[in-house]
Amino acid sequence: MQFDTRSLWIYLHFPRLQLDLIEAADTQCEHSNREKPLPRAIVNIATNSLQQLNQAALDNGLNFNMGLASASLTCSNLSLHEYSPEIESNHIVNIANSLYLFTCDIVLAPPNAILLRAQNMLNLYGGLQGYWRVVKQVLTKQQVHFVAASSYSVQAAKVLALNHKHLMSDDRSKIQFHLEQCSLSFSDIDSKDLQKLARIGIKTYAELCELPLTELANRVSRFSMSVINELQGKQAARVTFYQPKPHYHDYLELLYEISLSTKLLPVIGLSLDKLSEFLCLRNAHCLSIKIHFFQREHKPHEHQFSSIRPLYKSSDWLDIISLKLESVKFESPVYALSLICEKYELAEIANDDMFAQKSTHLGALTLLSRLQSKLGSKSINHINFTQDFRPEEITKSSGIDALAKKNTHSHMYIFADRPGLLLPVPQRLQLKVHVIKGPERIQTGWWDDKPINRDYYIGQSEDGQQVWIFKTPAKEWFLHGYFI
Amino acid sequence: MNPILHDLQNKRWIWTATNAKQQAAKTLLETGFESLDNVLTGGFPRAGMIHLNSLLGCGEIRFILSVLQHQHTVSIEHKLNIFINPPFDLNAEFLLAQKVALKQLIVVRTTQQNDALWSAEQCAKSGACRAIFLWQRKLKHTQVRKIEHAALQGDCYCIWLDSYIPYGQQNLPNSVKSDLPRDLPRNLPLSLSLSISRQADTLTIKVNKQKVGWAQKAVKVPLPFSSRTNSSFKHHLDQALINDVNKVVSIHANR
């Protein structure tokens, strides 16, 4: 999409995103019982150099781009993590999601940057300062370090931010002043062209501006030329705005491996809190969520957790999950988990009586969800009536998902004197009874493969037990039910 | 008075004979039989765990359902009836004839006793159930206490069907005993414990335990359910046929 060259853009650069993520998870899980944070660094394996360092590591004399060997010599208790662009790219989506609530035009610049088009938000928030305060609050809540710069072109904002100029202004001359001091090396200009420019003594933006455009055009490629035009605000950048995905996906890497399912619950709780926030903002709730548990040595476990009643609260979900996890055993420790909610539905506004909730439908659905998640859906059934003469065919059980289904029979013919309990398979009669009613002949079922031909009687034993018995044409007696 | 006793009395956990009449107030559920109500000093408790000891197949469920019919709470038809581990398959036709809505009926089957008790407790506690029918052989003091407490909390009945079948009669599922009635469980924290037996057209009900009231003799009540299987029915049949049938049955049973 092409945009005018008069919009104000804000470039957010996150210089130590992965480190921030790890430290945030660390403080949440351990409540930082240590007085001093440990030195921690992110290593880029490809270049074998330190890429992100926390303050403790810097205090210990470590530097960016230091080799791994010299780093470990300098600081013995350094904890290292491998740099992964995917983790950062995933996380900027999360940041974008939280920003999306306050600002509309967001452009993702993976792995560690986000662009905001501030222009059309200025009226809403009453100027740049008001807008920036809101954005800053969101970012502080995310516990990430960031460098931000504003400018009237995407490219210029990027160069400013990457040069670590904290600049938040809509004053063109001020922006121009800071931009002139910036090195060109962080812009999108082709590295070959950068070298060519360096050879003729052009390293900063100010030096670039002194050269006439025609001169420049002879020296650099067409691509670099368009970047330079963007930088000078003569050409608009082509960007695609971010739109939040309709489904929810969250991936969480654990700080240490866990094999006990009960220990996993607090971690799942954190993830569920995020889901709950996501659903709450959309006034939605969901019926099922999927969690993948990634195991160190084995294939990931996939579990589907479903509820009969739509839920959004993390505590409700945690309740269901904890019941089901009781019966789950992991083959090897879990190192990460992902939570997926593919479908959610908008919550209907129901004016429930607050005090009647105890006995309403809602309570029943909550109960059934609980039972189902602990015992498995096969253990809990409804009973349906089928119009048939054969006792075995009358009762059909069905899963409780069919709760809403109504009995379609407009009128049911029910015989009196039917026993409450039926033996699944009739057994030979061993009880001494005398007949108190009968016979009642049931001879039917010729249309399918289960014909019966029986004479039913009601029998009563000396102890007062009433049973339903039948006689086959071969004069054999069977017990089929108890009158409870 | 002893301060502990005083405290307990304030909480109405102590029953004294003097206030028997007061306590038998409207909070009880009338059973529909005057003689039984007298023995129970007014009727069934409003909620709680009820122990029902009987032979399997003497009309125990029909008796309970007939009593429960006297409940008149507004939301009662929306509440669930839960059957946990019935010894055999439930018959939908029977339940419909007893005016039990199949939509509000849930059958829970578990392999472990613990799961069955857990389900009973959850159902009782939820407040979404009208009655829970639990077939169990034996329960411990703590198990009963948990469910009783849950049932009071959720304002529902948990009916513990302690059914047995005379020894050697059939292949029995786990939830039914197969021996003769032994000593009944004592000192369990139940709301009510009844023993039922049946003779032709009457039920004999013995109150083993109730929370309030004196120990009483067993009472006889007429069959609380409409049944065509009474003696008058025989007159419609050819007497010869009946004799014939009786002969066949007894021959077979003696084999």
XYZ file of C-alpha atoms in Angstrom:
739
model
C 0.000 0.000 0.000
C 1.267 3.440 -0.823
C 0.918 6.332 1.511
C 1.410 10.035 1.357
C 4.644 11.573 2.496
C 3.047 13.789 5.092
C 2.187 11.142 7.680
C 4.073 10.974 10.916
C 5.548 7.561 11.631
C 6.962 6.083 14.791
C 9.589 3.377 14.597
C 9.822 1.109 17.649
C 13.019 -0.865 17.866
C 13.420 -3.569 20.495
C 17.160 -4.065 20.896
C 17.005 -6.917 23.441
C 13.622 -8.504 22.900
C 14.548 -12.125 23.521
C 16.413 -11.220 26.680
C 13.439 -9.224 27.902
C 11.191 -12.193 27.291
C 13.404 -14.535 29.276
C 13.772 -12.138 32.158
C 10.065 -11.427 32.311
C 9.307 -15.142 32.519
C 12.012 -15.545 35.132
C 10.641 -12.922 37.476
C 7.116 -14.261 37.111
C 8.071 -17.796 37.950
C 10.569 -17.343 40.732
C 9.504 -13.993 42.132
C 13.188 -13.118 41.936
C 14.338 -14.461 45.241
C 17.865 -13.571 44.263
C 18.964 -10.119 45.245
C 20.991 -9.494 42.157
C 20.043 -10.622 38.671
C 22.466 -13.033 37.069
C 24.446 -11.885 34.064
C 22.652 -13.181 31.024
C 23.437 -12.962 27.348
C 21.973 -13.977 24.027
C 24.471 -15.518 21.626
C 24.168 -15.457 17.904
C 25.476 -18.871 16.907
C 25.977 -17.869 13.269
C 28.429 -15.100 14.103
C 29.556 -16.602 17.438
C 29.125 -13.293 19.194
C 27.100 -11.822 22.008
C 24.087 -10.036 20.690
C 22.025 -9.056 23.705
C 23.306 -8.408 27.226
C 21.560 -7.498 30.442
C 22.845 -4.848 32.820
C 24.560 -7.344 35.093
C 26.486 -8.712 32.127
C 27.535 -5.230 31.051
C 28.678 -4.485 34.605
C 30.821 -7.589 34.473
C 32.765 -6.117 31.603
C 31.104 -7.894 28.714
C 30.579 -6.124 25.427
C 28.369 -6.539 22.400
C 29.865 -8.576 19.551
C 32.313 -10.173 21.971
C 33.301 -13.725 21.106
C 31.920 -16.581 23.168
C 35.322 -17.703 24.434
C 36.428 -14.327 25.718
C 32.994 -13.744 27.208
C 33.107 -16.926 29.278
C 36.636 -16.080 30.401
C 35.534 -12.629 31.544
C 32.449 -13.746 33.367
C 32.213 -17.243 34.814
C 28.553 -17.283 35.887
C 27.162 -16.004 32.613
C 23.983 -17.747 31.513
C 23.716 -18.016 27.774
C 20.762 -18.444 25.443
C 20.796 -19.054 21.769
C 19.422 -16.261 19.617
C 16.299 -17.195 17.754
C 14.702 -14.745 15.321
C 11.476 -16.789 15.420
C 10.913 -16.130 19.103
C 11.364 -12.422 18.545
C 9.175 -12.394 15.455
C 6.458 -14.202 17.366
C 6.672 -11.821 20.220
C 6.371 -8.655 18.197
C 3.026 -10.017 17.068
C 2.011 -10.169 20.726
C 3.184 -6.616 21.225
C 1.322 -5.548 18.101
C -1.812 -7.213 19.466
C -1.679 -5.209 22.641
C -0.909 -2.018 20.727
C -3.767 -2.692 18.360
C -6.209 -1.753 21.081
C -4.910 1.801 21.106
C -3.657 2.487 17.636
C -4.864 1.375 14.243
C -2.088 1.355 11.648
C 0.651 -1.025 12.691
C 3.353 -2.442 10.458
C 5.430 -5.381 11.607
C 9.119 -5.280 10.815
C 10.376 -8.667 11.978
C 12.312 -9.733 13.891
C 12.473 -6.875 16.344
C 10.713 -3.737 15.213
C 7.243 -2.286 14.837
C 6.128 0.758 12.879
C 3.170 2.868 13.871
C 1.477 5.406 11.676
C 0.718 8.077 14.225
C -0.796 10.681 11.938
C -4.420 9.647 12.085
C -4.286 8.957 15.821
C -3.149 12.447 16.766
C -6.615 13.944 16.748
C -7.960 11.183 18.927
C -5.317 11.520 21.616
C -4.924 15.289 21.351
C -1.455 15.487 19.905
C 1.673 13.407 19.770
C 2.517 13.660 23.463
C -0.824 12.223 24.537
C -0.591 9.460 21.976
C 2.949 8.578 22.897
C 2.064 8.384 26.584
C -0.517 5.702 25.814
C 1.829 3.736 23.583
C 4.563 3.963 26.169
C 2.249 2.582 28.859
C 1.477 -0.442 26.728
C 5.146 -1.090 26.070
C 6.086 -0.720 29.731
C 3.445 -3.265 30.626
C 5.041 -5.671 28.180
C 8.331 -5.294 30.051
C 10.445 -4.687 26.966
C 13.281 -2.274 26.303
C 12.732 -0.125 23.261
C 14.118 2.775 21.263
C 11.546 4.947 19.526
C 11.867 7.683 16.985
C 9.318 9.637 15.049
C 9.682 11.076 11.591
C 7.714 11.944 8.483
C 9.034 8.956 6.581
C 9.381 5.305 7.466
C 12.985 5.128 6.413
C 13.977 8.236 8.382
C 12.262 6.997 11.539
C 14.120 3.715 11.195
C 17.508 5.371 10.759
C 16.870 7.608 13.751
C 15.803 4.744 15.993
C 18.656 2.459 15.009
C 21.083 5.301 15.676
C 19.649 5.317 19.218
C 18.177 8.790 18.909
C 15.243 8.898 21.302
C 13.212 11.431 19.454
C 9.516 11.996 19.824
C 8.542 15.146 18.009
C 6.410 16.310 15.115
C 8.623 19.338 14.497
C 10.129 18.942 11.023
C 13.199 21.082 11.671
C 14.051 19.206 14.861
C 13.721 15.883 13.083
C 15.875 17.173 10.266
C 18.525 18.323 12.747
C 18.802 14.912 14.385
C 18.614 13.052 11.120
C 21.575 14.935 9.717
C 23.825 13.487 12.400
C 22.793 9.935 11.680
C 24.951 7.366 10.026
C 23.544 5.852 6.858
C 24.670 2.341 7.732
C 21.327 1.452 9.370
C 19.205 2.393 6.412
C 17.978 -0.059 3.804
C 20.526 1.171 1.228
C 22.322 -1.698 -0.453
C 25.600 -2.514 1.290
C 27.550 -2.259 -1.980
C 26.185 1.220 -2.563
C 26.986 2.153 1.032
C 30.601 1.212 0.353
C 30.612 3.297 -2.823
C 29.207 6.265 -0.936
C 31.729 5.815 1.871
C 34.531 5.936 -0.675
C 33.480 9.398 -1.765
C 33.187 10.474 1.848
C 29.467 10.169 2.394
C 28.704 8.525 5.721
C 25.983 10.579 7.352
C 22.662 11.877 6.177
C 23.915 15.476 6.132
C 26.687 14.554 3.729
C 24.211 12.700 1.559
C 21.993 15.746 1.238
C 24.826 17.899 -0.019
C 25.224 15.802 -3.134
C 22.799 16.615 -5.981
C 20.325 13.857 -6.753
C 21.516 13.367 -10.351
C 25.051 12.751 -9.093
C 23.735 10.161 -6.663
C 21.607 8.466 -9.280
C 24.701 7.832 -11.384
C 26.482 6.112 -8.522
C 23.936 3.912 -6.775
C 21.431 1.316 -7.890
C 17.807 2.040 -8.580
C 16.747 0.309 -5.358
C 19.107 2.354 -3.216
C 17.951 5.471 -4.982
C 14.354 4.837 -3.994
C 15.478 4.264 -0.405
C 17.275 7.589 -0.464
C 14.154 9.246 -1.848
C 12.122 7.720 0.966
C 14.679 8.905 3.452
C 14.376 12.444 2.204
C 10.610 12.243 2.307
C 10.158 12.563 -1.428
C 8.706 9.132 -1.957
C 6.257 7.097 0.095
C 7.115 3.709 1.501
C 5.253 0.577 0.559
C 4.021 -1.170 3.652
C 1.367 -3.663 4.641
C -0.560 -3.026 7.801
C -0.964 -5.662 10.427
C -4.328 -7.186 11.143
C -4.847 -9.376 14.181
C -5.510 -12.998 13.404
C -8.973 -14.338 14.071
C -7.664 -17.278 16.084
C -5.506 -17.373 19.121
C -2.111 -19.002 19.252
C 0.426 -18.766 21.982
C 3.758 -20.502 22.336
C 5.531 -20.578 25.656
C 9.010 -21.913 26.203
C 9.646 -23.098 29.736
C 12.669 -21.920 31.663
C 13.374 -25.433 32.847
C 11.950 -28.757 31.832
C 8.975 -30.083 33.736
C 7.741 -33.641 33.822
C 5.058 -33.465 36.522
C 1.718 -32.327 35.214
C 0.846 -30.562 38.487
C 3.947 -28.418 38.170
C 2.837 -27.431 34.705
C -0.418 -25.928 35.901
C 0.939 -22.525 36.994
C 2.628 -22.160 33.614
C -0.568 -23.081 31.808
C -2.283 -20.552 34.049
C -0.049 -17.783 32.703
C -0.869 -18.752 29.175
C -4.575 -18.958 29.983
C -4.522 -15.487 31.471
C -3.416 -14.181 28.098
C -6.144 -16.133 26.354
C -8.681 -14.853 28.824
C -7.609 -11.286 28.134
C -7.807 -11.928 24.411
C -11.340 -13.308 24.707
C -12.485 -10.689 27.152
C -11.513 -7.876 24.775
C -13.511 -9.450 22.014
C -16.475 -10.158 24.252
C -16.098 -13.772 23.284
C -15.794 -17.179 24.851
C -14.716 -20.531 23.525
C -15.792 -24.143 23.800
C -12.487 -25.866 23.325
C -8.804 -25.182 23.424
C -5.894 -27.249 22.291
C -2.612 -27.494 24.108
C 0.526 -29.050 22.668
C 3.101 -30.195 25.146
C 6.503 -30.388 23.490
C 8.542 -33.178 25.030
C 12.298 -33.358 25.029
C 12.676 -36.912 23.786
C 9.287 -37.789 22.376
C 6.678 -36.494 20.039
C 4.553 -33.614 21.304
C 1.430 -34.503 23.259
C -1.663 -32.883 21.900
C -4.635 -32.446 24.194
C -7.999 -31.013 23.471
C -9.853 -29.535 26.396
C -13.475 -28.867 25.878
C -16.244 -27.470 27.919
C -19.979 -27.845 27.482
C -20.561 -24.298 28.523
C -18.606 -21.594 26.702
C -15.923 -20.162 28.933
C -13.511 -17.304 28.891
C -12.218 -17.078 32.450
C -8.781 -18.532 32.946
C -9.730 -19.988 36.322
C -12.614 -21.958 34.808
C -10.377 -23.333 32.112
C -7.644 -24.160 34.568
C -10.149 -26.142 36.563
C -11.040 -28.295 33.573
C -7.437 -28.673 32.475
C -6.209 -29.682 35.898
C -8.800 -32.449 36.085
C -7.797 -33.859 32.755
C -4.082 -33.529 33.352
C -4.384 -35.708 36.434
C -4.512 -38.704 34.169
C -1.812 -37.548 31.754
C 1.709 -38.898 32.014
C 4.557 -37.464 29.992
C 7.193 -39.781 28.601
C 9.904 -37.192 28.907
C 10.143 -33.682 30.319
C 8.177 -30.921 28.682
C 10.189 -27.960 27.464
C 7.522 -25.849 25.829
C 3.814 -25.649 25.307
C 1.537 -23.961 22.890
C -2.060 -22.997 23.400
C -4.384 -22.736 20.459
C -7.927 -21.529 20.358
C -9.159 -21.803 16.825
C -12.763 -20.926 17.241
C -14.400 -18.565 19.586
C -17.856 -17.186 19.617
C -19.317 -13.916 20.685
C -20.888 -13.969 24.085
C -24.596 -13.553 24.080
C -25.882 -11.135 26.579
C -27.912 -13.067 29.047
C -29.516 -11.300 31.925
C -29.109 -14.085 34.395
C -30.432 -13.693 37.838
C -27.364 -13.519 39.979
C -28.898 -15.500 42.801
C -30.639 -18.111 40.728
C -27.420 -19.205 39.108
C -27.055 -22.036 41.562
C -29.909 -23.951 40.086
C -29.936 -22.849 36.487
C -28.844 -24.425 33.300
C -25.421 -22.850 33.654
C -24.664 -24.787 36.803
C -25.613 -28.015 35.085
C -23.356 -27.310 32.128
C -20.455 -26.475 34.385
C -21.003 -29.719 36.237
C -21.129 -31.778 33.061
C -17.936 -30.159 31.788
C -16.196 -31.090 34.993
C -17.422 -34.672 34.935
C -16.537 -35.052 31.301
C -13.028 -33.771 31.674
C -12.263 -36.027 34.601
C -13.999 -39.230 33.557
C -13.892 -38.919 29.779
C -16.854 -38.196 27.578
C -17.758 -41.873 27.207
C -18.570 -42.254 30.891
C -21.358 -39.729 30.908
C -24.457 -40.390 28.902
C -28.003 -39.441 28.278
C -30.748 -41.968 27.800
C -33.045 -41.757 24.821
C -36.298 -43.508 24.171
C -36.872 -45.265 20.886
C -40.275 -46.459 19.858
C -39.825 -50.195 19.578
C -41.348 -53.328 21.011
C -38.069 -55.057 21.696
C -36.871 -54.224 25.205
C -33.249 -54.160 24.066
C -33.976 -51.566 21.398
C -36.003 -49.127 23.460
C -33.216 -47.550 25.430
C -30.361 -45.926 23.623
C -27.673 -43.966 25.333
C -26.060 -40.982 23.717
C -23.294 -38.588 24.587
C -24.218 -35.461 26.471
C -23.242 -33.233 23.575
C -26.694 -34.020 22.281
C -28.116 -32.209 25.268
C -29.971 -29.691 23.176
C -31.548 -32.349 20.999
C -35.155 -32.817 21.824
C -37.098 -35.987 21.746
C -38.704 -35.945 18.345
C -41.524 -38.302 19.133
C -44.744 -36.429 19.169
C -46.503 -39.129 21.100
C -44.913 -42.044 22.820
C -46.602 -45.292 23.617
C -45.328 -46.523 26.884
C -46.236 -49.843 28.384
C -46.852 -49.991 32.066
C -45.138 -52.648 34.123
C -41.727 -52.394 32.617
C -38.729 -53.035 34.826
C -36.374 -50.227 35.759
C -33.236 -52.214 35.255
C -32.642 -54.431 32.259
C -29.876 -56.983 32.072
C -27.723 -56.223 29.052
C -27.992 -59.886 28.070
C -30.807 -62.024 29.484
C -29.533 -64.717 31.811
C -30.931 -68.089 32.612
C -33.406 -67.914 35.437
C -32.015 -69.310 38.665
C -34.382 -67.647 41.086
C -37.415 -69.320 42.515
C -40.350 -67.109 41.626
C -44.056 -67.359 41.140
C -45.718 -65.627 38.253
C -47.942 -62.720 39.164
C -48.644 -61.414 35.705
C -48.380 -62.681 32.201
C -47.909 -63.811 29.614
C -47.252 -60.877 27.336
C -45.986 -62.074 24.010
C -43.425 -59.992 22.158
C -42.795 -61.394 18.725
C -41.298 -58.833 16.445
C -38.162 -57.585 14.812
C -38.425 -59.699 11.666
C -37.376 -56.721 9.554
C -33.829 -56.590 10.819
C -31.525 -59.300 12.037
C -32.650 -59.223 15.632
C -36.021 -60.951 15.764
C -37.361 -61.998 19.136
C -40.103 -64.333 20.125
C -40.685 -64.313 23.852
C -43.467 -64.629 26.376
C -42.841 -62.185 29.184
C -44.053 -62.673 32.736
C -43.625 -60.754 35.927
C -42.345 -62.935 38.694
C -42.095 -62.400 42.395
C -39.763 -64.175 44.725
C -40.508 -65.132 48.306
C -38.473 -62.143 49.478
C -40.636 -59.709 47.565
C -38.245 -59.226 44.704
C -40.023 -58.584 41.416
C -38.356 -59.637 38.228
C -39.164 -59.644 34.557
C -38.764 -63.079 33.062
C -39.486 -64.611 29.706
C -39.967 -67.998 28.160
C -38.645 -68.837 24.727
C -40.502 -71.134 22.329
C -38.033 -73.814 23.409
C -39.496 -73.457 26.942
C -36.344 -72.044 28.390
C -36.688 -69.399 31.086
C -34.614 -66.261 31.229
C -34.294 -63.353 33.628
C -34.370 -60.001 31.899
C -34.943 -57.256 34.423
C -35.630 -56.030 37.928
C -38.549 -53.880 39.008
C -36.714 -51.370 41.083
C -24.146 -25.353 80.856
C -20.956 -26.603 79.351
C -19.821 -23.866 76.905
C -19.171 -26.391 74.137
C -22.646 -27.835 74.538
C -24.080 -24.354 74.558
C -22.233 -23.559 71.372
C -23.462 -26.717 69.700
C -27.001 -26.017 70.741
C -26.811 -22.546 69.271
C -25.838 -24.106 66.000
C -28.781 -26.463 66.348
C -26.591 -29.481 66.176
C -28.077 -30.952 69.295
C -31.509 -32.403 69.312
C -33.468 -32.501 72.496
C -36.736 -34.254 72.919
C -38.439 -31.095 74.148
C -38.208 -29.284 70.857
C -39.088 -32.245 68.684
C -42.381 -30.715 67.661
C -40.830 -27.372 66.772
C -38.166 -28.812 64.590
C -40.605 -30.904 62.657
C -41.656 -27.738 60.903
C -42.224 -26.934 57.261
C -38.637 -27.673 56.377
C -39.393 -31.357 55.930
C -40.617 -33.091 52.835
C -43.821 -35.031 53.376
C -43.616 -38.559 52.113
C -47.289 -38.937 51.332
C -47.844 -41.644 53.955
C -49.117 -40.576 57.302
C -47.658 -43.487 59.170
C -44.228 -42.939 57.677
C -44.370 -39.216 58.336
C -45.155 -39.930 61.966
C -42.183 -42.184 62.304
C -39.971 -39.653 60.580
C -41.322 -36.831 62.788
C -42.664 -35.008 59.767
C -41.035 -36.368 56.677
C -37.823 -36.590 54.732
C -35.111 -34.056 55.429
C -34.971 -31.227 52.893
C -31.663 -32.381 51.484
C -28.839 -34.711 52.321
C -27.720 -38.254 51.921
C -30.286 -41.003 52.262
C -29.253 -44.574 52.708
C -31.628 -47.125 51.287
C -31.028 -50.714 52.129
C -33.126 -53.182 50.193
C -33.264 -56.215 48.026
C -32.659 -55.291 44.410
C -36.032 -55.133 42.718
C -38.510 -54.510 45.500
C -39.622 -51.117 44.212
C -37.027 -49.013 45.971
C -36.602 -46.461 43.163
C -40.343 -46.162 42.645
C -40.771 -45.530 46.357
C -38.148 -42.772 46.340
C -39.521 -41.198 43.165
C -42.997 -41.142 44.669
C -41.646 -39.267 47.673
C -39.640 -36.864 45.536
C -42.805 -36.004 43.629
C -43.893 -34.007 46.642
C -41.119 -31.514 46.074
C -42.526 -28.178 45.047
C -39.620 -25.967 44.193
C -39.885 -23.720 41.172
C -36.737 -24.764 39.411
C -37.071 -28.458 40.168
C -37.903 -29.480 36.606
C -34.688 -27.950 35.313
C -32.548 -29.888 37.728
C -30.720 -33.040 36.827
C -31.224 -36.565 38.036
C -27.935 -38.405 38.075
C -27.611 -42.174 38.140
C -24.150 -43.325 39.078
C -23.202 -46.898 38.284
C -26.624 -48.546 38.161
C -26.064 -52.311 38.378
C -27.631 -52.991 34.979
C -28.929 -50.891 32.091
C -31.579 -48.338 32.924
C -34.796 -48.733 31.014
C -36.026 -45.555 29.349
C -39.580 -46.836 29.160
C -39.734 -47.333 32.905
C -38.330 -43.866 33.566
C -40.854 -42.250 31.249
C -43.641 -44.131 32.971
C -42.349 -42.714 36.275
C -42.474 -39.229 34.745
C -38.736 -38.716 34.853
C -37.685 -36.373 32.043
C -34.989 -38.112 30.055
C -33.549 -34.745 29.088
C -32.677 -34.088 32.706
C -31.221 -37.497 33.289
C -27.553 -38.355 33.217
C -26.018 -41.773 33.626
C -22.474 -41.850 34.890
C -20.453 -45.022 34.644
C -17.054 -45.335 36.219
C -14.652 -48.190 36.648
C -13.131 -46.946 39.877
C -15.042 -46.521 43.110
C -13.165 -43.303 43.788
C -14.360 -41.809 40.528
C -17.947 -42.713 41.353
C -17.716 -41.038 44.743
C -15.984 -38.025 43.247
C -18.781 -37.679 40.693
C -21.410 -37.983 43.392
C -19.742 -35.277 45.424
C -19.346 -32.960 42.451
C -22.952 -33.444 41.382
C -24.230 -32.889 44.895
C -22.164 -29.785 45.380
C -23.058 -28.203 42.052
C -26.588 -27.250 43.033
C -27.738 -28.283 39.574
C -29.100 -31.666 40.626
C -32.359 -32.768 42.099
C -31.264 -36.213 43.141
C -28.260 -38.432 42.757
C -28.744 -42.171 42.767
C -25.578 -43.901 43.765
C -25.241 -47.655 43.784
C -22.461 -48.619 46.141
C -21.581 -51.611 48.229
C -19.814 -50.047 51.149
C -18.880 -46.562 52.128
C -16.503 -45.340 54.752
C -17.272 -42.715 57.339
C -15.265 -39.974 55.616
C -16.740 -40.764 52.210
C -20.286 -40.496 53.521
C -19.436 -37.325 55.356
C -18.046 -35.669 52.236
C -21.097 -36.501 50.142
C -23.534 -35.610 52.903
C -21.883 -32.257 53.274
C -21.902 -31.683 49.507
C -25.585 -32.624 49.276
C -26.545 -30.181 51.993
C -24.489 -27.502 50.304
C -26.039 -28.149 46.894
C -29.533 -28.600 48.321
C -30.189 -31.988 46.782
C -30.699 -35.609 47.710
C -28.011 -38.168 47.341
C -29.618 -41.555 47.503
C -27.243 -44.306 48.354
C -28.778 -47.527 47.113
C -27.348 -50.289 49.170
C -29.018 -53.033 47.161
C -28.304 -56.700 47.464
C -29.337 -59.853 45.727
C -29.642 -63.234 47.427
C -26.451 -65.148 47.101
C -25.691 -67.038 43.908
C -28.572 -65.601 41.971
C -26.888 -63.987 38.999
C -23.608 -62.717 37.699
C -23.492 -59.465 39.530
C -21.871 -56.162 38.721
C -19.583 -54.614 41.304
C -22.044 -52.137 42.662
C -24.419 -54.732 44.081
C -23.801 -57.005 46.982
C -24.511 -60.634 46.712
C -25.112 -61.796 50.197
C -27.754 -61.789 52.781
C -28.508 -58.588 54.652
C -25.859 -58.200 57.289
C -25.477 -55.658 59.974
C -26.245 -52.257 58.627
C -23.482 -49.693 58.651
C -23.576 -47.848 61.926
C -22.668 -44.354 62.941
C -22.396 -43.025 59.442
C -23.136 -39.287 59.194
C -26.219 -39.812 57.048
C -29.323 -37.671 57.000
C -31.539 -40.718 56.912
C -31.172 -44.441 56.662
C -34.024 -46.730 55.664
C -34.458 -50.423 55.117
C -37.175 -51.479 52.736
C -38.682 -54.866 52.151
C -41.754 -55.875 50.271
C -44.599 -58.233 50.909
C -47.202 -58.557 48.169
C -48.867 -55.147 48.211
C -47.131 -53.429 51.084
C -43.739 -52.056 51.757
C -42.227 -52.415 55.185
C -40.013 -49.497 55.978
C -37.692 -49.488 58.918
C -35.967 -46.300 59.899
C -32.435 -47.227 60.864
C -31.272 -43.725 61.493
C -32.618 -40.228 61.376
C -31.199 -36.999 62.604
C -34.103 -35.981 64.743
C -36.587 -38.167 66.560
C -36.991 -41.364 68.487
C -36.225 -44.816 67.347
C -39.416 -46.352 65.984
C -40.757 -49.640 64.880
C -40.987 -50.514 61.225
C -44.067 -49.246 59.464
C -46.057 -50.760 56.662
C -47.182 -48.560 53.811
C -49.210 -49.504 50.758
C -47.357 -49.690 47.473
C -46.779 -46.075 46.531
C -46.840 -46.753 42.821
C -49.661 -47.737 40.584
C -49.141 -51.290 39.587
C -51.304 -53.662 37.676
C -49.392 -56.517 39.136
C -51.713 -56.940 42.034
C -53.845 -59.825 43.060
C -57.013 -58.584 41.366
C -55.319 -59.001 38.055
C -55.218 -62.723 38.442
C -58.967 -62.989 38.183
C -58.833 -61.905 34.593
C -56.655 -64.772 33.708
C -57.590 -68.291 33.145
C -56.830 -69.961 36.445
C -55.632 -73.071 34.705
C -53.027 -71.173 32.746
C -51.602 -69.672 35.905
C -51.333 -73.034 37.554
C -49.605 -74.343 34.495
C -47.144 -71.487 34.414
C -46.393 -71.775 38.115
C -45.584 -75.394 37.647
C -43.178 -74.672 34.837
C -41.406 -71.998 36.795
C -40.965 -74.022 39.904
C -39.737 -77.029 37.953
C -37.153 -74.923 36.260
C -36.098 -73.160 39.403
C -35.611 -76.374 41.270
C -33.402 -77.873 38.643
